[in-house]
Amino acid sequence: MKTKAAVLRGVERDWEVVELELDPPKANEVLIRFVAAGLCHSDEHLRHGDIVPRFPVVGGHEGAGIVEAVGPGVTRVKEGDHVVCSFIPSCGRCRFCSTGQQNLCDLGATILEGCLTDGTFRFHGDGEDYGAMCMLGTFSQWSVVSEYSCVPVAADLPLEKAVLVGCGVPTGWGSSVYAAGVRPGDTVVIYGIGGIGINAVQGAKHAGATNIVAVDPLANKREKAEELGATHSAADAGEAQNLVLQLTNGVGADHAIVTVGVVDEDVVEAAFNVVRKGGDVTVTGLADPMKKTVHLSGGILTLFQKTVRGTLFGSANPIYDITKMLDLYRAGSLKLDELITRTYRLEEINQGYQDLLEGKNIRGVIIHEH
Ligand SMILES: NC(=O)c1ccc[n+]([C@@H]2O[C@H](COP(=O)([O-])OP(=O)(O)OC[C@H]3O[C@@H](n4cnc5c(N)ncnc54)[C@H](O)[C@@H]3O)[C@@H](O)[C@H]2O)c1
Ligand SMILES: [Zn+2]
Ligand SMILES: [Zn+2]
């Protein structure tokens, strides 16, 4: 069948909306009609070249839609199911899935290659294979994805809101709750309030933190953070450092979480300095994997017994946590509607990423037309 998709052909090129040929699902794969796709900074990393995938690639790894056909052997979902896709598949069998770390599933090995689990591609155009970002390609009206990337969700939930629980919400919320392990009474500092950082704020609030300091140079981001649970905000790391020392009688924060768009050594060092003895830094934001972005004093690390960790998908388990995030949304204890600043048509995708880079959006969302 034919599908319209936003693709990248190389670094520093704009998104191009093109018509591609899409193969039917093979074994353990499903045809999905995407209703909505979130504009996460990770796809911008591919365009900008911070992280280089195999080109050409259909973008998008935050997506929600409806299963329209299933290939042989599919058991996790059936035709007609509403699903949110996880940007890391979970096979359920590998060492990591079987020990409660589905976010580290071995099937994630090809998320930048963009092929499906058998090593072949379902998108084609002009005799070329097109990969799919995170094996999803949610910037396409239709896609064929592994059943292991699909999490069925209740049909009465609005997919154009639920889409956010495919990446931004569990990644941010889990950064606070699972990776950092925020506890009641804690002081937490969150650097960078985009689609990820705003959910780290929501997670820290949910976990009972007393002080939640949101750091972002942009006033609109700080306002939104305060609306959704931040108790304080700061325009830069120096201001945050002074504020935290005041709030904690000079002790320092319990946790710092780095969710800026492009991580650099300055923000990691600021996070390292803001935490107390025995405190921890969680690095969720990404940067060029070839760049060394963690430059810290090993002496202070040891003597002050600090911890620096990375986290993928907020250290959450997609099958459990995607559903759980939606249960929290239904219960009113997690906000989704308030996170969507603007929606776009697929043809407006370059505008959407321009708005992300200019800091206009908490999250922009593409609503697909069929
Ligand atoms: N680890 C994971 O599993 C995972 C998953 C999804 C996204 N990410 C990464 O998380 C990061 C954030 O993604 P997003 O979609 O929220 O990005 P975004 O661009 O929407 O938001 C980033 C925010 O950081 C702010 N910022 C930039 N530099 C700053 C600094 N030095 N101090 C304070 N604030 C600063 C910007 O003003 C912006 O508001 C990206 O690097 C993305 O690739 C990681
Ligand atoms: Zn993402
Ligand atoms: Zn697995």
Short mmCIF file of C-alpha atoms and ligand atoms in Angstrom, two decimals:
data_model
loop_
_atom_site.label_atom_id
_atom_site.label_comp_id
_atom_site.label_asym_id
_atom_site.label_seq_id
_atom_site.Cartn_x
_atom_site.Cartn_y
_atom_site.Cartn_z
CA MET A 1 0.00 0.00 0.00
CA LYS A 2 0.96 3.67 -0.25
CA THR A 3 1.62 5.93 2.72
CA LYS A 4 2.63 9.55 3.20
CA ALA A 5 5.62 9.97 5.49
CA ALA A 6 8.13 12.57 6.69
CA VAL A 7 11.63 11.34 5.92
CA LEU A 8 15.22 12.45 6.36
CA ARG A 9 17.78 11.74 3.65
CA GLY A 10 20.82 13.01 5.49
CA VAL A 11 22.23 15.22 8.21
CA GLU A 12 21.18 18.92 8.22
CA ARG A 13 18.48 18.26 5.59
CA ASP A 14 14.88 19.30 6.18
CA TRP A 15 12.12 16.78 6.68
CA GLU A 16 10.57 15.82 3.32
CA VAL A 17 7.01 14.59 3.10
CA VAL A 18 6.93 11.87 0.44
CA GLU A 19 4.80 8.96 -0.68
CA LEU A 20 6.33 5.57 0.10
CA GLU A 21 5.39 1.98 -0.59
CA LEU A 22 4.63 -0.03 2.57
CA ASP A 23 4.85 -3.85 2.62
CA PRO A 24 2.23 -5.93 4.43
CA PRO A 25 3.14 -7.26 7.90
CA LYS A 26 5.30 -10.37 8.11
CA ALA A 27 5.34 -12.82 11.02
CA ASN A 28 4.92 -11.12 14.42
CA GLU A 29 4.29 -7.74 12.80
CA VAL A 30 1.26 -5.49 12.54
CA LEU A 31 -0.03 -2.81 10.19
CA ILE A 32 -0.85 0.28 12.21
CA ARG A 33 -2.69 3.44 11.24
CA PHE A 34 -1.05 6.20 13.24
CA VAL A 35 -3.46 8.78 14.60
CA ALA A 36 -0.86 11.01 16.25
CA ALA A 37 2.91 11.39 16.56
CA GLY A 38 4.85 13.48 19.10
CA LEU A 39 7.72 15.78 18.14
CA CYS A 40 10.51 14.68 20.49
CA HIS A 41 13.98 16.20 20.45
CA SER A 42 15.47 12.75 19.67
CA ASP A 43 14.29 12.98 16.03
CA GLU A 44 15.83 16.44 15.83
CA HIS A 45 19.12 14.83 16.92
CA LEU A 46 18.99 12.73 13.72
CA ARG A 47 18.36 15.78 11.56
CA HIS A 48 21.03 17.87 13.24
CA GLY A 49 23.54 15.02 13.26
CA ASP A 50 24.01 14.73 17.03
CA ILE A 51 23.01 11.12 16.53
CA VAL A 52 23.35 9.64 13.05
CA PRO A 53 20.98 6.86 11.94
CA ARG A 54 21.00 4.86 8.71
CA PHE A 55 19.52 7.08 5.97
CA PRO A 56 17.00 7.43 4.45
CA VAL A 57 14.77 7.14 7.48
CA VAL A 58 11.09 7.69 8.25
CA GLY A 59 11.12 9.76 11.45
CA GLY A 60 9.06 9.54 14.61
CA HIS A 61 9.20 7.32 17.65
CA GLU A 62 6.31 8.65 19.74
CA GLY A 63 3.11 7.30 18.24
CA ALA A 64 -0.40 6.06 18.91
CA GLY A 65 -2.78 4.43 16.48
CA ILE A 66 -5.05 1.56 15.57
CA VAL A 67 -4.05 -1.94 14.45
CA GLU A 68 -5.48 -2.53 10.98
CA ALA A 69 -4.01 -5.95 10.15
CA VAL A 70 -1.81 -8.53 11.81
CA GLY A 71 0.77 -10.88 10.34
CA PRO A 72 1.11 -14.59 11.16
CA GLY A 73 1.70 -15.53 14.80
CA VAL A 74 0.77 -12.20 16.39
CA THR A 75 -0.66 -12.65 19.90
CA ARG A 76 -0.06 -9.35 21.72
CA VAL A 77 -2.62 -7.34 19.78
CA LYS A 78 -5.47 -7.93 17.33
CA GLU A 79 -7.11 -6.00 14.53
CA GLY A 80 -8.96 -2.96 15.85
CA ASP A 81 -6.89 -2.61 19.01
CA HIS A 82 -5.84 0.89 20.01
CA VAL A 83 -2.13 0.93 20.77
CA VAL A 84 0.60 3.20 21.99
CA CYS A 85 3.98 2.24 20.57
CA SER A 86 7.05 1.91 22.75
CA PHE A 87 10.25 3.33 21.26
CA ILE A 88 12.08 0.26 22.56
CA PRO A 89 10.44 -3.08 21.74
CA SER A 90 10.12 -5.65 24.51
CA CYS A 91 10.43 -9.27 23.48
CA GLY A 92 9.64 -10.57 26.97
CA ARG A 93 12.31 -13.26 26.73
CA CYS A 94 15.78 -11.71 26.69
CA ARG A 95 17.90 -11.35 29.81
CA PHE A 96 16.73 -7.76 30.30
CA CYS A 97 13.01 -8.27 29.67
CA SER A 98 12.98 -11.32 31.90
CA THR A 99 14.53 -9.38 34.78
CA GLY A 100 12.17 -6.41 34.79
CA GLN A 101 14.25 -4.13 32.55
CA GLN A 102 12.16 -4.13 29.37
CA ASN A 103 13.58 -0.71 28.50
CA LEU A 104 16.90 -2.46 27.83
CA CYS A 105 15.44 -5.23 25.61
CA ASP A 106 17.97 -6.73 23.21
CA LEU A 107 15.61 -6.00 20.30
CA GLY A 108 16.46 -2.32 20.80
CA ALA A 109 19.79 -2.96 19.07
CA THR A 110 18.45 -1.82 15.67
CA ILE A 111 16.48 1.31 16.64
CA LEU A 112 18.89 3.49 14.63
CA GLU A 113 19.25 1.02 11.76
CA GLY A 114 15.46 1.22 11.55
CA CYS A 115 14.86 -2.28 10.20
CA LEU A 116 12.41 -4.71 11.74
CA THR A 117 13.51 -7.59 13.95
CA ASP A 118 14.31 -9.87 10.96
CA GLY A 119 16.75 -7.26 9.59
CA THR A 120 14.59 -6.20 6.61
CA PHE A 121 12.66 -3.01 5.82
CA ARG A 122 8.94 -2.42 5.14
CA PHE A 123 9.16 1.14 3.70
CA HIS A 124 10.45 1.52 0.12
CA GLY A 125 10.70 4.33 -2.41
CA ASP A 126 12.51 4.68 -5.75
CA GLY A 127 14.08 1.23 -5.33
CA GLU A 128 15.52 2.12 -1.94
CA ASP A 129 14.75 0.74 1.54
CA TYR A 130 13.70 3.33 4.13
CA GLY A 131 14.37 2.66 7.80
CA ALA A 132 11.94 3.63 10.53
CA MET A 133 13.10 5.62 13.57
CA CYS A 134 13.08 3.26 16.57
CA MET A 135 11.55 0.59 14.29
CA LEU A 136 8.33 2.67 14.33
CA GLY A 137 8.35 5.61 11.87
CA THR A 138 5.42 7.38 13.52
CA PHE A 139 5.77 10.29 11.06
CA SER A 140 4.05 8.01 8.53
CA GLN A 141 0.26 7.70 8.19
CA TRP A 142 0.64 3.94 8.23
CA SER A 143 3.51 1.74 9.36
CA VAL A 144 4.36 -1.90 9.87
CA VAL A 145 5.86 -2.49 13.29
CA SER A 146 6.82 -5.44 15.46
CA GLU A 147 4.09 -6.66 17.80
CA TYR A 148 6.76 -6.26 20.49
CA SER A 149 6.63 -2.48 19.97
CA CYS A 150 2.87 -2.36 20.65
CA VAL A 151 1.10 -1.82 23.94
CA PRO A 152 -2.71 -2.10 23.71
CA VAL A 153 -4.61 0.67 25.49
CA ALA A 154 -8.27 1.28 26.34
CA ALA A 155 -10.28 2.32 23.28
CA ASP A 156 -12.05 5.20 25.03
CA LEU A 157 -8.82 7.17 25.62
CA PRO A 158 -8.03 9.95 23.13
CA LEU A 159 -5.05 8.68 21.09
CA GLU A 160 -4.00 12.25 20.25
CA LYS A 161 -3.25 12.71 23.97
CA ALA A 162 -2.20 9.14 24.82
CA VAL A 163 0.53 9.46 22.16
CA LEU A 164 2.72 11.22 24.74
CA VAL A 165 3.07 8.07 26.82
CA GLY A 166 5.09 6.46 24.02
CA CYS A 167 8.21 8.42 24.99
CA GLY A 168 8.12 11.78 26.77
CA VAL A 169 5.88 10.94 29.71
CA PRO A 170 7.37 7.64 30.93
CA THR A 171 10.90 8.86 30.14
CA GLY A 172 10.51 12.00 32.25
CA TRP A 173 8.26 10.59 34.98
CA GLY A 174 10.43 7.48 35.26
CA SER A 175 13.62 9.57 35.42
CA SER A 176 12.33 10.97 38.71
CA VAL A 177 10.42 8.01 40.11
CA TYR A 178 12.41 4.99 38.93
CA ALA A 179 15.90 6.14 37.94
CA ALA A 180 16.47 8.81 40.62
CA GLY A 181 14.12 7.17 43.12
CA VAL A 182 12.68 10.45 44.41
CA ARG A 183 11.09 10.06 47.86
CA PRO A 184 8.75 12.16 50.00
CA GLY A 185 10.48 15.27 51.32
CA ASP A 186 13.27 15.28 48.72
CA THR A 187 14.71 18.28 46.92
CA VAL A 188 14.98 17.70 43.17
CA VAL A 189 16.49 19.93 40.49
CA ILE A 190 15.44 19.39 36.87
CA TYR A 191 17.46 20.99 34.07
CA GLY A 192 15.55 21.56 30.80
CA ILE A 193 11.74 21.72 30.58
CA GLY A 194 10.67 20.16 27.28
CA GLY A 195 8.49 17.11 26.76
CA ILE A 196 10.84 15.07 28.94
CA GLY A 197 11.66 17.56 31.72
CA ILE A 198 8.03 18.56 32.33
CA ASN A 199 7.29 14.91 33.08
CA ALA A 200 10.28 14.66 35.40
CA VAL A 201 8.54 17.51 37.26
CA GLN A 202 5.28 15.55 37.32
CA GLY A 203 7.11 12.43 38.52
CA ALA A 204 8.94 14.28 41.29
CA LYS A 205 5.65 15.79 42.45
CA HIS A 206 3.93 12.42 42.41
CA ALA A 207 6.77 10.91 44.45
CA GLY A 208 6.26 13.54 47.13
CA ALA A 209 9.28 15.83 46.68
CA THR A 210 9.09 18.93 48.87
CA ASN A 211 11.21 21.17 46.65
CA ILE A 212 11.13 20.81 42.87
CA VAL A 213 13.35 23.34 41.12
CA ALA A 214 12.82 23.65 37.35
CA VAL A 215 15.76 25.18 35.46
CA ASP A 216 15.23 26.59 31.97
CA PRO A 217 16.34 29.84 30.34
CA LEU A 218 12.84 30.29 28.85
CA ALA A 219 10.11 31.95 30.94
CA ASN A 220 7.27 30.01 29.25
CA LYS A 221 8.93 26.73 30.26
CA ARG A 222 9.40 27.83 33.87
CA GLU A 223 5.76 28.94 34.07
CA LYS A 224 4.50 25.61 32.76
CA ALA A 225 6.74 23.74 35.19
CA GLU A 226 5.30 25.73 38.10
CA GLU A 227 1.78 25.05 36.84
CA LEU A 228 2.48 21.29 36.85
CA GLY A 229 4.25 20.91 40.17
CA ALA A 230 7.56 22.77 40.33
CA THR A 231 7.78 24.68 43.62
CA HIS A 232 10.55 26.97 42.34
CA SER A 233 12.22 27.79 39.06
CA ALA A 234 15.52 29.27 37.92
CA ALA A 235 16.71 30.72 34.62
CA ASP A 236 20.19 29.21 34.84
CA ALA A 237 22.33 26.80 36.80
CA GLY A 238 23.95 29.47 38.99
CA GLU A 239 20.56 30.76 40.12
CA ALA A 240 19.46 27.18 40.80
CA GLN A 241 22.59 26.49 42.88
CA ASN A 242 21.96 29.51 45.13
CA LEU A 243 18.29 28.70 45.48
CA VAL A 244 18.97 25.08 46.43
CA LEU A 245 21.54 26.04 49.06
CA GLN A 246 18.98 28.41 50.59
CA LEU A 247 16.20 25.81 50.50
CA THR A 248 18.35 23.09 52.09
CA ASN A 249 20.31 25.05 54.71
CA GLY A 250 23.46 24.70 52.63
CA VAL A 251 23.19 20.90 52.29
CA GLY A 252 22.35 20.59 48.57
CA ALA A 253 19.72 18.74 46.55
CA ASP A 254 18.97 15.04 46.88
CA HIS A 255 18.64 14.53 43.12
CA ALA A 256 19.46 16.37 39.90
CA ILE A 257 17.92 15.30 36.60
CA VAL A 258 19.32 16.45 33.27
CA THR A 259 16.67 16.68 30.53
CA VAL A 260 18.09 19.51 28.36
CA GLY A 261 17.80 19.21 24.58
CA VAL A 262 21.52 18.67 23.94
CA VAL A 263 23.56 17.60 26.96
CA ASP A 264 26.97 19.22 27.48
CA GLU A 265 29.61 19.02 30.18
CA ASP A 266 28.55 22.32 31.79
CA VAL A 267 25.03 21.19 32.62
CA VAL A 268 26.25 17.81 33.91
CA GLU A 269 28.81 19.56 36.10
CA ALA A 270 26.18 21.98 37.41
CA ALA A 271 23.95 19.01 38.27
CA PHE A 272 26.87 17.28 39.98
CA ASN A 273 27.60 20.38 42.08
CA VAL A 274 23.99 21.00 43.10
CA VAL A 275 23.53 17.61 44.81
CA ARG A 276 24.48 16.94 48.43
CA LYS A 277 26.84 14.30 49.80
CA GLY A 278 25.39 10.96 48.75
CA GLY A 279 23.17 12.67 46.17
CA ASP A 280 22.71 11.57 42.57
CA VAL A 281 22.63 12.90 39.04
CA THR A 282 20.41 11.25 36.42
CA VAL A 283 21.29 12.00 32.80
CA THR A 284 18.27 11.49 30.55
CA GLY A 285 19.05 14.00 27.79
CA LEU A 286 21.17 12.91 24.85
CA ALA A 287 24.13 14.21 22.87
CA ASP A 288 26.51 12.96 20.19
CA PRO A 289 27.67 9.56 21.56
CA MET A 290 31.20 10.35 20.33
CA LYS A 291 31.39 13.45 22.56
CA LYS A 292 32.51 13.21 26.19
CA THR A 293 29.85 15.14 28.07
CA VAL A 294 30.60 13.93 31.60
CA HIS A 295 33.76 15.65 32.90
CA LEU A 296 33.78 15.55 36.68
CA SER A 297 36.11 15.43 39.64
CA GLY A 298 36.57 11.78 40.54
CA GLY A 299 37.84 12.88 43.95
CA ILE A 300 34.57 14.68 44.74
CA LEU A 301 32.61 11.75 43.31
CA THR A 302 34.33 9.44 45.80
CA LEU A 303 34.69 11.67 48.83
CA PHE A 304 31.13 13.02 48.62
CA GLN A 305 29.86 9.61 47.58
CA LYS A 306 27.85 10.98 44.66
CA THR A 307 26.26 8.86 41.90
CA VAL A 308 25.96 9.70 38.19
CA ARG A 309 23.67 7.46 36.12
CA GLY A 310 22.11 7.31 32.68
CA THR A 311 18.55 6.26 32.03
CA LEU A 312 16.73 5.00 28.95
CA PHE A 313 12.92 5.31 28.80
CA GLY A 314 13.05 6.51 32.42
CA SER A 315 14.10 2.99 33.44
CA ALA A 316 10.43 2.08 33.02
CA ASN A 317 8.99 -1.18 31.66
CA PRO A 318 7.01 -0.21 28.54
CA ILE A 319 4.31 -2.86 28.81
CA TYR A 320 3.51 -2.04 32.42
CA ASP A 321 4.31 1.65 32.51
CA ILE A 322 2.60 2.81 29.30
CA THR A 323 -0.65 1.42 30.70
CA LYS A 324 0.09 2.77 34.15
CA MET A 325 0.73 6.31 32.85
CA LEU A 326 -2.71 6.22 31.21
CA ASP A 327 -4.31 4.95 34.44
CA LEU A 328 -2.74 7.92 36.25
CA TYR A 329 -4.05 10.25 33.53
CA ARG A 330 -7.56 8.85 33.96
CA ALA A 331 -7.27 9.25 37.73
CA GLY A 332 -6.30 12.91 37.27
CA SER A 333 -2.86 12.55 38.85
CA LEU A 334 -0.90 12.91 35.62
CA LYS A 335 -1.55 15.72 33.15
CA LEU A 336 -1.35 15.07 29.41
CA ASP A 337 -3.67 17.61 27.78
CA GLU A 338 -1.71 20.48 29.34
CA LEU A 339 1.56 19.24 27.78
CA ILE A 340 0.48 19.71 24.17
CA THR A 341 1.26 23.27 23.14
CA ARG A 342 0.30 22.90 19.49
CA THR A 343 -0.77 20.33 16.94
CA TYR A 344 0.48 20.20 13.34
CA ARG A 345 -0.38 18.56 10.04
CA LEU A 346 2.32 16.22 8.73
CA GLU A 347 3.18 18.82 6.06
CA GLU A 348 3.99 21.29 8.86
CA ILE A 349 6.67 19.11 10.42
CA ASN A 350 9.57 21.48 9.71
CA GLN A 351 7.59 24.26 11.39
CA GLY A 352 7.03 21.93 14.34
CA TYR A 353 10.74 21.33 14.78
CA GLN A 354 11.49 25.02 14.30
CA ASP A 355 9.07 25.72 17.15
CA LEU A 356 10.81 23.08 19.31
CA LEU A 357 14.19 24.67 18.66
CA GLU A 358 12.83 28.12 19.46
CA GLY A 359 11.47 26.77 22.74
CA LYS A 360 7.84 27.51 21.94
CA ASN A 361 6.52 24.04 22.69
CA ILE A 362 6.35 21.83 25.70
CA ARG A 363 5.32 19.16 23.17
CA GLY A 364 4.16 19.56 19.59
CA VAL A 365 2.03 16.73 18.16
CA ILE A 366 1.33 15.76 14.55
CA ILE A 367 -2.25 14.70 13.90
CA HIS A 368 -2.29 12.41 10.86
CA GLU A 369 -4.89 12.75 8.11
CA HIS A 370 -6.00 9.61 6.25
N1 LIG B 1 17.01 8.80 27.70
C1 LIG B 1 15.92 8.62 26.98
O1 LIG B 1 15.32 7.53 26.98
C2 LIG B 1 15.36 9.76 26.16
C3 LIG B 1 14.09 9.63 25.60
C4 LIG B 1 13.58 10.72 24.91
C5 LIG B 1 14.31 11.88 24.75
N2 LIG B 1 15.57 11.94 25.29
C6 LIG B 1 16.38 13.15 25.19
O2 LIG B 1 15.95 14.06 26.20
C7 LIG B 1 16.32 15.38 25.80
C8 LIG B 1 15.13 16.32 25.97
O3 LIG B 1 14.15 16.05 24.97
P1 LIG B 1 12.89 17.04 24.79
O4 LIG B 1 12.08 16.48 23.68
O5 LIG B 1 12.26 17.29 26.09
O6 LIG B 1 13.66 18.38 24.29
P2 LIG B 1 13.15 19.90 24.11
O7 LIG B 1 14.05 20.51 23.11
O8 LIG B 1 11.67 19.93 23.89
O9 LIG B 1 13.40 20.57 25.56
C9 LIG B 1 14.67 20.87 26.04
C10 LIG B 1 14.62 22.06 26.99
O10 LIG B 1 15.92 22.25 27.54
C11 LIG B 1 16.14 23.64 27.72
N3 LIG B 1 17.59 23.85 27.86
C12 LIG B 1 18.54 23.79 26.91
N4 LIG B 1 19.76 23.98 27.45
C13 LIG B 1 19.58 24.16 28.80
C14 LIG B 1 20.45 24.38 29.89
N5 LIG B 1 21.78 24.44 29.74
N6 LIG B 1 19.91 24.50 31.13
C15 LIG B 1 18.56 24.42 31.31
N7 LIG B 1 17.70 24.21 30.29
C16 LIG B 1 18.19 24.07 29.06
C17 LIG B 1 15.50 24.25 26.49
O11 LIG B 1 15.21 25.62 26.69
C18 LIG B 1 14.25 23.38 26.35
O12 LIG B 1 13.15 23.97 27.05
C19 LIG B 1 16.83 15.26 24.35
O13 LIG B 1 18.24 15.17 24.37
C20 LIG B 1 16.24 13.94 23.91
O14 LIG B 1 16.94 13.35 22.86
C21 LIG B 1 16.09 10.90 25.99
ZN ZN B 2 11.58 10.63 22.43
ZN ZN B 3 13.71 -8.39 25.43
#
